[in-house]
Coordinates of C-alpha atoms in Angstrom, one line a residue:
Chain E
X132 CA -3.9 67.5 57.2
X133 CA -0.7 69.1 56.7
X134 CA 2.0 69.3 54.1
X135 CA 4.4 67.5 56.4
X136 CA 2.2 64.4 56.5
X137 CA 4.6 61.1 55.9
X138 CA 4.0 59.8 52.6
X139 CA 6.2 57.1 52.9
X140 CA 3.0 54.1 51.6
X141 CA -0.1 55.0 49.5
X142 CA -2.7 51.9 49.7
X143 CA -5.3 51.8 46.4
X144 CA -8.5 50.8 47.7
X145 CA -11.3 50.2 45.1
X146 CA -14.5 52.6 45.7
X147 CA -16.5 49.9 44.8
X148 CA -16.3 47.9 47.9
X149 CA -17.6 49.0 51.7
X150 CA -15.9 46.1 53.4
X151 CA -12.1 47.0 51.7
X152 CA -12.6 50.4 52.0
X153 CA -13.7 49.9 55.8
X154 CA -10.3 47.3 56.4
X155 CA -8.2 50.1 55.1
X156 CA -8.6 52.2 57.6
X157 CA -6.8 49.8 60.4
X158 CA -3.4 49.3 57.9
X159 CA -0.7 51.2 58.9
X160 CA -0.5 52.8 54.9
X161 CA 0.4 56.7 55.6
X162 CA -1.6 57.3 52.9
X163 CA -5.5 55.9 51.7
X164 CA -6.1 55.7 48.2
X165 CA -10.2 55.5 46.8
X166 CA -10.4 54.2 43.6
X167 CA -12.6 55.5 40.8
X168 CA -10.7 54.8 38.0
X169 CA -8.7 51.1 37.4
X170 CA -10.4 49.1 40.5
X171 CA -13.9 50.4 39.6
X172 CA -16.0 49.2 36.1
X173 CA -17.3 51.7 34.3
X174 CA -21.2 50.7 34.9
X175 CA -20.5 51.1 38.7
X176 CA -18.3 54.7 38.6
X177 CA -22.0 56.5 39.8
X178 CA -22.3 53.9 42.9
X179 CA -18.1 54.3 43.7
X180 CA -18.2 58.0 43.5
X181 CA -21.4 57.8 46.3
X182 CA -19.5 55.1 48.0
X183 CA -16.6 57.5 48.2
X184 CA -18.0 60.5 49.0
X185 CA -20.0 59.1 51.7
X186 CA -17.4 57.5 53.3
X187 CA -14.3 60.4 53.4
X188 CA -17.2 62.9 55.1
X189 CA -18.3 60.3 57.1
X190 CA -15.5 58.3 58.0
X191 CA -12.5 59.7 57.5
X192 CA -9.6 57.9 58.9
X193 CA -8.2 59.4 61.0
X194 CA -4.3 60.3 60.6
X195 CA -4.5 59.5 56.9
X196 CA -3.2 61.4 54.5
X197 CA -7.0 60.6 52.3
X198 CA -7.0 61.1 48.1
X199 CA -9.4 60.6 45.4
X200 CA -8.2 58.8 42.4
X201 CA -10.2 60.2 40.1
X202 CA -11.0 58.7 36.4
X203 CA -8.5 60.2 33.6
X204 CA -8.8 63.6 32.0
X205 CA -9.9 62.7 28.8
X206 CA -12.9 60.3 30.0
X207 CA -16.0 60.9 30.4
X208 CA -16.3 60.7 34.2
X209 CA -14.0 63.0 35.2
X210 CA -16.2 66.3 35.6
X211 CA -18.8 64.0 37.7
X212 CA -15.8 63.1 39.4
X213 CA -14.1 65.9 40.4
X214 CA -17.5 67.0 41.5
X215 CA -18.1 64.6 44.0
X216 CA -14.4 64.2 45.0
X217 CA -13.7 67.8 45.7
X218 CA -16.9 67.9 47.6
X219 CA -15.9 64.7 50.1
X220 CA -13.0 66.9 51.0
X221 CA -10.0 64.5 50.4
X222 CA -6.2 65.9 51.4
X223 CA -5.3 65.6 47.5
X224 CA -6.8 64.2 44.0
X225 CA -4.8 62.0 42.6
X226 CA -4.6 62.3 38.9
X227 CA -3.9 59.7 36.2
X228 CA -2.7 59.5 32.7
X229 CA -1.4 63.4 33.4
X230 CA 1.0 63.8 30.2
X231 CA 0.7 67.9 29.7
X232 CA 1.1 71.0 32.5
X233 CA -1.9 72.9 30.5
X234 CA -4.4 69.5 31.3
X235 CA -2.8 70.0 35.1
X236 CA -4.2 73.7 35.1
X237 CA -7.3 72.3 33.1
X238 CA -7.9 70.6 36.4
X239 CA -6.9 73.0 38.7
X240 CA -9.5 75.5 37.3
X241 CA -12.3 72.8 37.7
X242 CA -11.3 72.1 41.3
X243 CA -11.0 75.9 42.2
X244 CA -14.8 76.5 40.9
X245 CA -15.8 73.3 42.9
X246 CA -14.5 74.6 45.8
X247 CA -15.9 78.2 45.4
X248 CA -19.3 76.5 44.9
X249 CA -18.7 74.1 47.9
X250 CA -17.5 77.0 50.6
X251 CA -14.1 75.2 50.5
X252 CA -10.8 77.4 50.9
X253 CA -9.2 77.9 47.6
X254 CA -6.6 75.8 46.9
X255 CA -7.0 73.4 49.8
X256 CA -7.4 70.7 47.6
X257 CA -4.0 69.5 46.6
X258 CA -2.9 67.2 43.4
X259 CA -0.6 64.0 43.1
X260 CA 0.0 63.7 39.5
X261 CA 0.7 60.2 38.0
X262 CA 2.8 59.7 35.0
X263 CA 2.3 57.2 33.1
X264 CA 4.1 57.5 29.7
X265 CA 6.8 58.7 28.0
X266 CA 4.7 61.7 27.2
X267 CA 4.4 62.3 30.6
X268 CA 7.8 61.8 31.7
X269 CA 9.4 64.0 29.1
X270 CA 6.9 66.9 30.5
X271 CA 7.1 66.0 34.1
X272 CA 9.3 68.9 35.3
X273 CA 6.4 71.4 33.8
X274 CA 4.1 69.6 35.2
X275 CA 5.0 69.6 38.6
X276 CA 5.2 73.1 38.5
X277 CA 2.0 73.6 36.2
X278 CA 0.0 74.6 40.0
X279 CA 0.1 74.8 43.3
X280 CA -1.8 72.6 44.3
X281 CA 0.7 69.6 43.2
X282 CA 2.7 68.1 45.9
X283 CA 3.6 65.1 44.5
X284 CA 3.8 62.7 41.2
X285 CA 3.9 58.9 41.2
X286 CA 5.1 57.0 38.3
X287 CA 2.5 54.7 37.1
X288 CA 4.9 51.5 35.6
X289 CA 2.2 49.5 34.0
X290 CA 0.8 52.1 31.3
X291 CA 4.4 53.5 30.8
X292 CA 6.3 50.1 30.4
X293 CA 3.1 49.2 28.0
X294 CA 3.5 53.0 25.8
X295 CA 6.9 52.4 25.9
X296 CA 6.7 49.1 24.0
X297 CA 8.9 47.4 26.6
X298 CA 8.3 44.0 29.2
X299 CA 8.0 44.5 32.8
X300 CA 10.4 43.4 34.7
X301 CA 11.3 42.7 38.8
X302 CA 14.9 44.6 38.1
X303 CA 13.1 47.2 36.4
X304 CA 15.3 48.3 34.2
X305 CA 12.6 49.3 31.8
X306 CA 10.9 52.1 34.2
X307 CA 14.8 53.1 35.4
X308 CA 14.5 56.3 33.0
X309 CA 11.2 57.3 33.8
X310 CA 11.5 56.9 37.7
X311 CA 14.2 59.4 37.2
X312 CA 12.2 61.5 35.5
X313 CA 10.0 62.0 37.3
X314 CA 12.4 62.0 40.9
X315 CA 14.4 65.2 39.0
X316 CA 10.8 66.9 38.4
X317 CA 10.1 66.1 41.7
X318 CA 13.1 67.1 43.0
X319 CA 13.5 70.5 40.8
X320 CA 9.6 71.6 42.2
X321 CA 10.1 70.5 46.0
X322 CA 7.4 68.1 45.8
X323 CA 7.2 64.7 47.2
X324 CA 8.3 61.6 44.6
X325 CA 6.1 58.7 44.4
X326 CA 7.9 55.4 43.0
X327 CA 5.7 53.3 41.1
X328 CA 3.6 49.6 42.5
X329 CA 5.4 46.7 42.9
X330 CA 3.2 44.3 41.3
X331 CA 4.2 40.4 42.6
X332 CA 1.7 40.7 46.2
X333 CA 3.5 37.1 46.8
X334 CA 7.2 38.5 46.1
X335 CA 8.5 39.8 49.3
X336 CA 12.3 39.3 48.6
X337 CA 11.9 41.0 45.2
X338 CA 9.8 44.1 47.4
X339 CA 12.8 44.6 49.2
X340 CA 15.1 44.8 46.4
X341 CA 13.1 47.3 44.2
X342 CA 12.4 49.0 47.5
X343 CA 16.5 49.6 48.2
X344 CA 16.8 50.8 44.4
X345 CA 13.8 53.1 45.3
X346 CA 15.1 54.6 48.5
X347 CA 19.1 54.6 47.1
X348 CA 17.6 57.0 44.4
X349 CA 15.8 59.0 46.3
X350 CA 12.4 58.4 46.6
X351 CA 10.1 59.5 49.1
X352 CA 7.5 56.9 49.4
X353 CA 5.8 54.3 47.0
X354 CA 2.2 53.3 46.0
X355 CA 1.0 49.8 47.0
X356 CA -1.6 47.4 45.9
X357 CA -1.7 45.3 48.6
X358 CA -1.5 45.7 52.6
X359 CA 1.0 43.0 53.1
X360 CA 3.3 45.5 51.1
X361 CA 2.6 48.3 53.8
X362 CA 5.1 47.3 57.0
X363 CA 7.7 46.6 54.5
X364 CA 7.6 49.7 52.5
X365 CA 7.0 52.0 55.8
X366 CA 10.2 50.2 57.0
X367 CA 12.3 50.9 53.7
X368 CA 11.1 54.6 53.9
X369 CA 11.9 55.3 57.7
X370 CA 15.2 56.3 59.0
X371 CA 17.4 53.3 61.0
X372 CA 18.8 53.9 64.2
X373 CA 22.4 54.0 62.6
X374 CA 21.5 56.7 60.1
X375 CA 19.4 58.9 62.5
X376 CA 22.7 59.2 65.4
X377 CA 24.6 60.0 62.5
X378 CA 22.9 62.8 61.5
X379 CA 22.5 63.5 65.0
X380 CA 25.8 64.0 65.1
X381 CA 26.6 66.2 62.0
X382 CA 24.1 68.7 63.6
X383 CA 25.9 68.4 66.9
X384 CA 29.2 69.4 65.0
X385 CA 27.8 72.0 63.2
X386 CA 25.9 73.6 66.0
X387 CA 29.4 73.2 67.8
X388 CA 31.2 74.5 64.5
X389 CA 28.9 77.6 65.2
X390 CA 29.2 79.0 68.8
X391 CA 33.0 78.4 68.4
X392 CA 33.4 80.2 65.0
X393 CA 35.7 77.1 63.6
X394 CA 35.5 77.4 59.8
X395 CA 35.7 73.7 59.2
X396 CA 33.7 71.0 60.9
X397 CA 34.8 67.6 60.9
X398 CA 32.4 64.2 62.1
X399 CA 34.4 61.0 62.0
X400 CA 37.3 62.1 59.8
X401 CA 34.8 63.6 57.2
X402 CA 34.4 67.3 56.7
X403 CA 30.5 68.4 56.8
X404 CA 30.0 70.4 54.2
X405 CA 26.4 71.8 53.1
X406 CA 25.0 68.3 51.4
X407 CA 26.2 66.4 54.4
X408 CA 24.0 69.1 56.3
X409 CA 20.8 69.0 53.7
X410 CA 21.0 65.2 54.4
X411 CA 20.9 65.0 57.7
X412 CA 18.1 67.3 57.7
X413 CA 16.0 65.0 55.6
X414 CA 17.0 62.2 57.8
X415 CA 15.8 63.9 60.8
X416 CA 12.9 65.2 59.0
X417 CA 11.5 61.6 58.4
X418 CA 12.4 60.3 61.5
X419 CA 10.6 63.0 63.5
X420 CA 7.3 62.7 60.8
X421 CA 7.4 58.6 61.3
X422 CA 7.0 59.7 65.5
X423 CA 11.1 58.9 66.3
X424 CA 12.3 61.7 68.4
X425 CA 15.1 63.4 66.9
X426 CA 15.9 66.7 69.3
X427 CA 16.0 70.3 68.7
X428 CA 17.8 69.9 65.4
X429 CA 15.1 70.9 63.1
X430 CA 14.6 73.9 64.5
Chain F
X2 CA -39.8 62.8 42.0
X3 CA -41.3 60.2 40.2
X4 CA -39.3 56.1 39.8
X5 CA -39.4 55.4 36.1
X6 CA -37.8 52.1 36.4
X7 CA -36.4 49.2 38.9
X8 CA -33.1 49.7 39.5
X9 CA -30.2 48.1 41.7
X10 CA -27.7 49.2 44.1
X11 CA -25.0 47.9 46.0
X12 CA -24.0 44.7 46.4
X13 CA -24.6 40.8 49.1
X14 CA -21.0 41.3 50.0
X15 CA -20.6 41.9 53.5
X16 CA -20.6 45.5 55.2
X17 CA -22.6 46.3 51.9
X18 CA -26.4 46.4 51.4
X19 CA -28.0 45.4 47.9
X20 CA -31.3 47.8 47.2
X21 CA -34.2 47.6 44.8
X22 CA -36.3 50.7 44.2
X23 CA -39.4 49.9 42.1
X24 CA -42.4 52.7 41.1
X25 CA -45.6 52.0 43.0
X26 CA -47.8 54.1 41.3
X27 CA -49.6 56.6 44.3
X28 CA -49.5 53.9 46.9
X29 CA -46.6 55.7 49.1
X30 CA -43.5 54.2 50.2
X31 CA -43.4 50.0 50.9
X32 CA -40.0 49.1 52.5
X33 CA -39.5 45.2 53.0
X34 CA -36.2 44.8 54.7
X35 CA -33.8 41.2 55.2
X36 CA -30.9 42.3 57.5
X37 CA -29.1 40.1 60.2
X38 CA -29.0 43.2 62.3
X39 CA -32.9 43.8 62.0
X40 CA -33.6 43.4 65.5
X41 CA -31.7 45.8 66.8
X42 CA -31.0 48.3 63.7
X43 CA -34.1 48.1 61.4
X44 CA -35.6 51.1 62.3
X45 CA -32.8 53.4 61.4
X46 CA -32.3 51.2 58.4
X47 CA -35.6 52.4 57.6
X48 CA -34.9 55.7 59.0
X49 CA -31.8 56.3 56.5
X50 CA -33.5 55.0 53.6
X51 CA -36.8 56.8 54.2
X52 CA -35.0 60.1 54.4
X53 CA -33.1 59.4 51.1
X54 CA -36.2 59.2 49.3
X55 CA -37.5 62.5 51.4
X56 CA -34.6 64.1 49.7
X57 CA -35.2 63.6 46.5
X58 CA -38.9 64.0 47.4
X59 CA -39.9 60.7 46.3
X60 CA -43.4 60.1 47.7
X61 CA -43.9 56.8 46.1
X62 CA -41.3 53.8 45.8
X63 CA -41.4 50.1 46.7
X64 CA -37.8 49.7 48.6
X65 CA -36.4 45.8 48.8
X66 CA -33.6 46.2 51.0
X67 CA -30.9 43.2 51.8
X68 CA -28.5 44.1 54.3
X69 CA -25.5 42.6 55.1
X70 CA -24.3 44.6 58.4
X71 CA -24.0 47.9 55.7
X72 CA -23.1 51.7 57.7
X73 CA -25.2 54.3 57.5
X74 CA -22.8 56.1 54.7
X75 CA -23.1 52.7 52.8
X76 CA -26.7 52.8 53.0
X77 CA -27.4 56.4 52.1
X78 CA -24.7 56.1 48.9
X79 CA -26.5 53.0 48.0
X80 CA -29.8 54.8 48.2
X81 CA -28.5 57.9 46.3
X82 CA -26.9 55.3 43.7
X83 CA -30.6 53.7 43.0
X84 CA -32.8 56.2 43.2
X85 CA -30.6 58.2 40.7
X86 CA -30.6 54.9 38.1
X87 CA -34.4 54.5 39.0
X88 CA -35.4 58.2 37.9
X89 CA -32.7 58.4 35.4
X90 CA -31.1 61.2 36.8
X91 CA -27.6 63.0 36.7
X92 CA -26.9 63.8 40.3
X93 CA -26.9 67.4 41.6
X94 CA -23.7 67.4 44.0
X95 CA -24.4 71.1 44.9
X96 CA -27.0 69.8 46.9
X97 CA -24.2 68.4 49.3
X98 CA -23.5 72.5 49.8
X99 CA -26.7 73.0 51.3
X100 CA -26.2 70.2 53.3
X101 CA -22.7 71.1 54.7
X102 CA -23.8 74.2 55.4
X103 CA -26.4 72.8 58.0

């Protein structure tokens, strides 16, 4: 799967049952989730991590973006579990609880003798950190950059509205910090920035609300729980018509701007300058990766 | 490999298959099967769960299978899952190596 994939929805799917983990391959989620750690008890993590395995080498979805969540770093599943999720041969492994670079490289060291064991290329297996505490946060810029392997980090509101003493809320004023924590980390490494579950399934209205805060800020996709929060979240991260002929049309100027040579290009009264130009890229960039067709202007 | 104990896998829930592995002390391997699909998909029910135990080299087991329209991957992690409860076993993934590698 490549880099590029859209990560615009990541579904959770519990790696304790066939029949979910079966449904979630017809969503429309960009991005399949197996649980090992919340969904699954801990006298069934040895039947999930078969379940898993069995069913990413067996029946991978196809055009999925697929990860592993494994169980957290401390626990005493996680070396059984990074040995069977390595081995199913997921896109990423995404990691809880991650509050330190050095337990990121921890990991990473684990993974890369799996993989020599397994015949896998190094470093195909790539990392989606979750922070989820203040801990975390406060180290999240070295920990996006503590490997290569990480491509993206999710904020995980439950755990870090509880370590942080504070209520959650629908506004979510209480996560506000630590979402933009973890968005400058992202931002800062070049990695993709995961916003954190909505919780209310029933709460459409209030979906849409977080999800304008989300995109406004900068966010490149979000984590759901259930798939009636898929279409709506897919929707929220894709380009609209409006905002892809605009950006159209600032690469029009510009290419224009270039074979004449004119120092200053102007779209709609408004000088283009270089973030106009970084914007419009991203805009085209998502459009294109959600199947719209944008042009040439990528190129 | 020798069953110490009975042990359960899986689960009645549907797409899932709930399995029983019991010792049966040198009188081979008994599979009694309930499945909705056993007309038509018994035998590689069978199949699967006989080449499970093959792979652990389990020569004698008593196998109650109930199947609730379970895939093949269901079955076999469900059979891995039992038989690794039943002999009390830590499970050796670098055996999936060998297997990729086939």
């Amino acid at each position: 799967m490549s880099n590029n994939h859209l990560k615009r929805t990541s579904l959770y799917v519990g790696g304790s049952s066939p029949s979910k983990m079966l449904d979630a391959r017809f969503y429309h989620e960009d991005c399949i989730v197996y649980d090992l750690e919340d969904a699954v008890a801990a006298t069934d993590k040895d039947a999930a991590r078969f379940l898993i395995y069995q069913a990413v080498r067996c029946h991978r979805p196809p055009n999925k973006y697929v990860l592993i969540r494994v169980n957290g770093i401390y626990s005493d599943f996680i070396a059984e579990d990074l040995q069977a999720a390595v081995r199913a041969r997921p896109d990423a492994i995404r990691l809880p609880k991650v509050e330190r670079a050095c337990e990121v490289q921890q990991i990473d060291a684990a993974i890369t003798a799996i993989e020599a064991a397994a015949g896998i290329p190094l470093g195909q297996t790539e990392l989606w950190c979750n922070i989820e505490s203040p801990l975390g946060a406060t180290n999240a810029k070295e920990i996006a950059t503590a490997s290569p392997r990480v491509v993206a980090m999710a904020l995980g509101a439950e755990d870090y509205t509880a370590s942080m003493g504070a209520q959650r809320s629908k506004a979510g004023w209480e996560i506000f910090y630590g979402r933009m924590q973890v968005l400058e980390a992202c931002r800062l490494a070049g990695i993709s920035a995961q916003d954190a579950v909505f919780s209310d399934i029933n709460d459409a209205e209030g979906l849409q609300e977080d999800l304008k805060m989300t995109r406004g800020l900068g966010f490149d996709g979000k984590t759901v729980v259930h798939p009636r929060q898929i279409d709506l979240v897919n929707a929220a991260f894709t380009p609209t018509t409006k905002e892809i002929r605009n950006a159209m049309k600032v690469m029009e100027a510009l290419q224009e701007g270039a074979r004449n040579n004119t120092g200053v290009v102007v779209v709609d009264g408004s000088m283009v300058d270089k973030p106009m130009e970084i914007r419009a890229k991203t805009i085209l960039a998502q459009a294109k990766a959600a199947g719209i067709e944008t042009g040439e202007w990528l190129k | 490999m020798k069953i110490i104990k009975a042990a359960v896998a899986g689960t009645l829930e549907s797409s899932d298959i709930r399995i029983m592995l019991c010792p049966r002390e040198e009188h081979g391997i008994e599979i009694e099967l309930d499945s909705v699909v056993k007309a038509q998909f018994g035998p590689a029910i069978e199949h699967t769960v006989k080449q499970a135990l093959a792979e652990f080299d389990i020569q004698d087991a008593f196998v109650q299978l109930q199947d609730k329209g379970a895939l093949d991957c269901v079955i076999k992690a469900r059979m891995q899952c039992a038989i690794c409860r039943a002999c009390e076993i830590t499970y050796d993934w670098t055996k999936e190596d060998a297997q990729n590698e086939q």
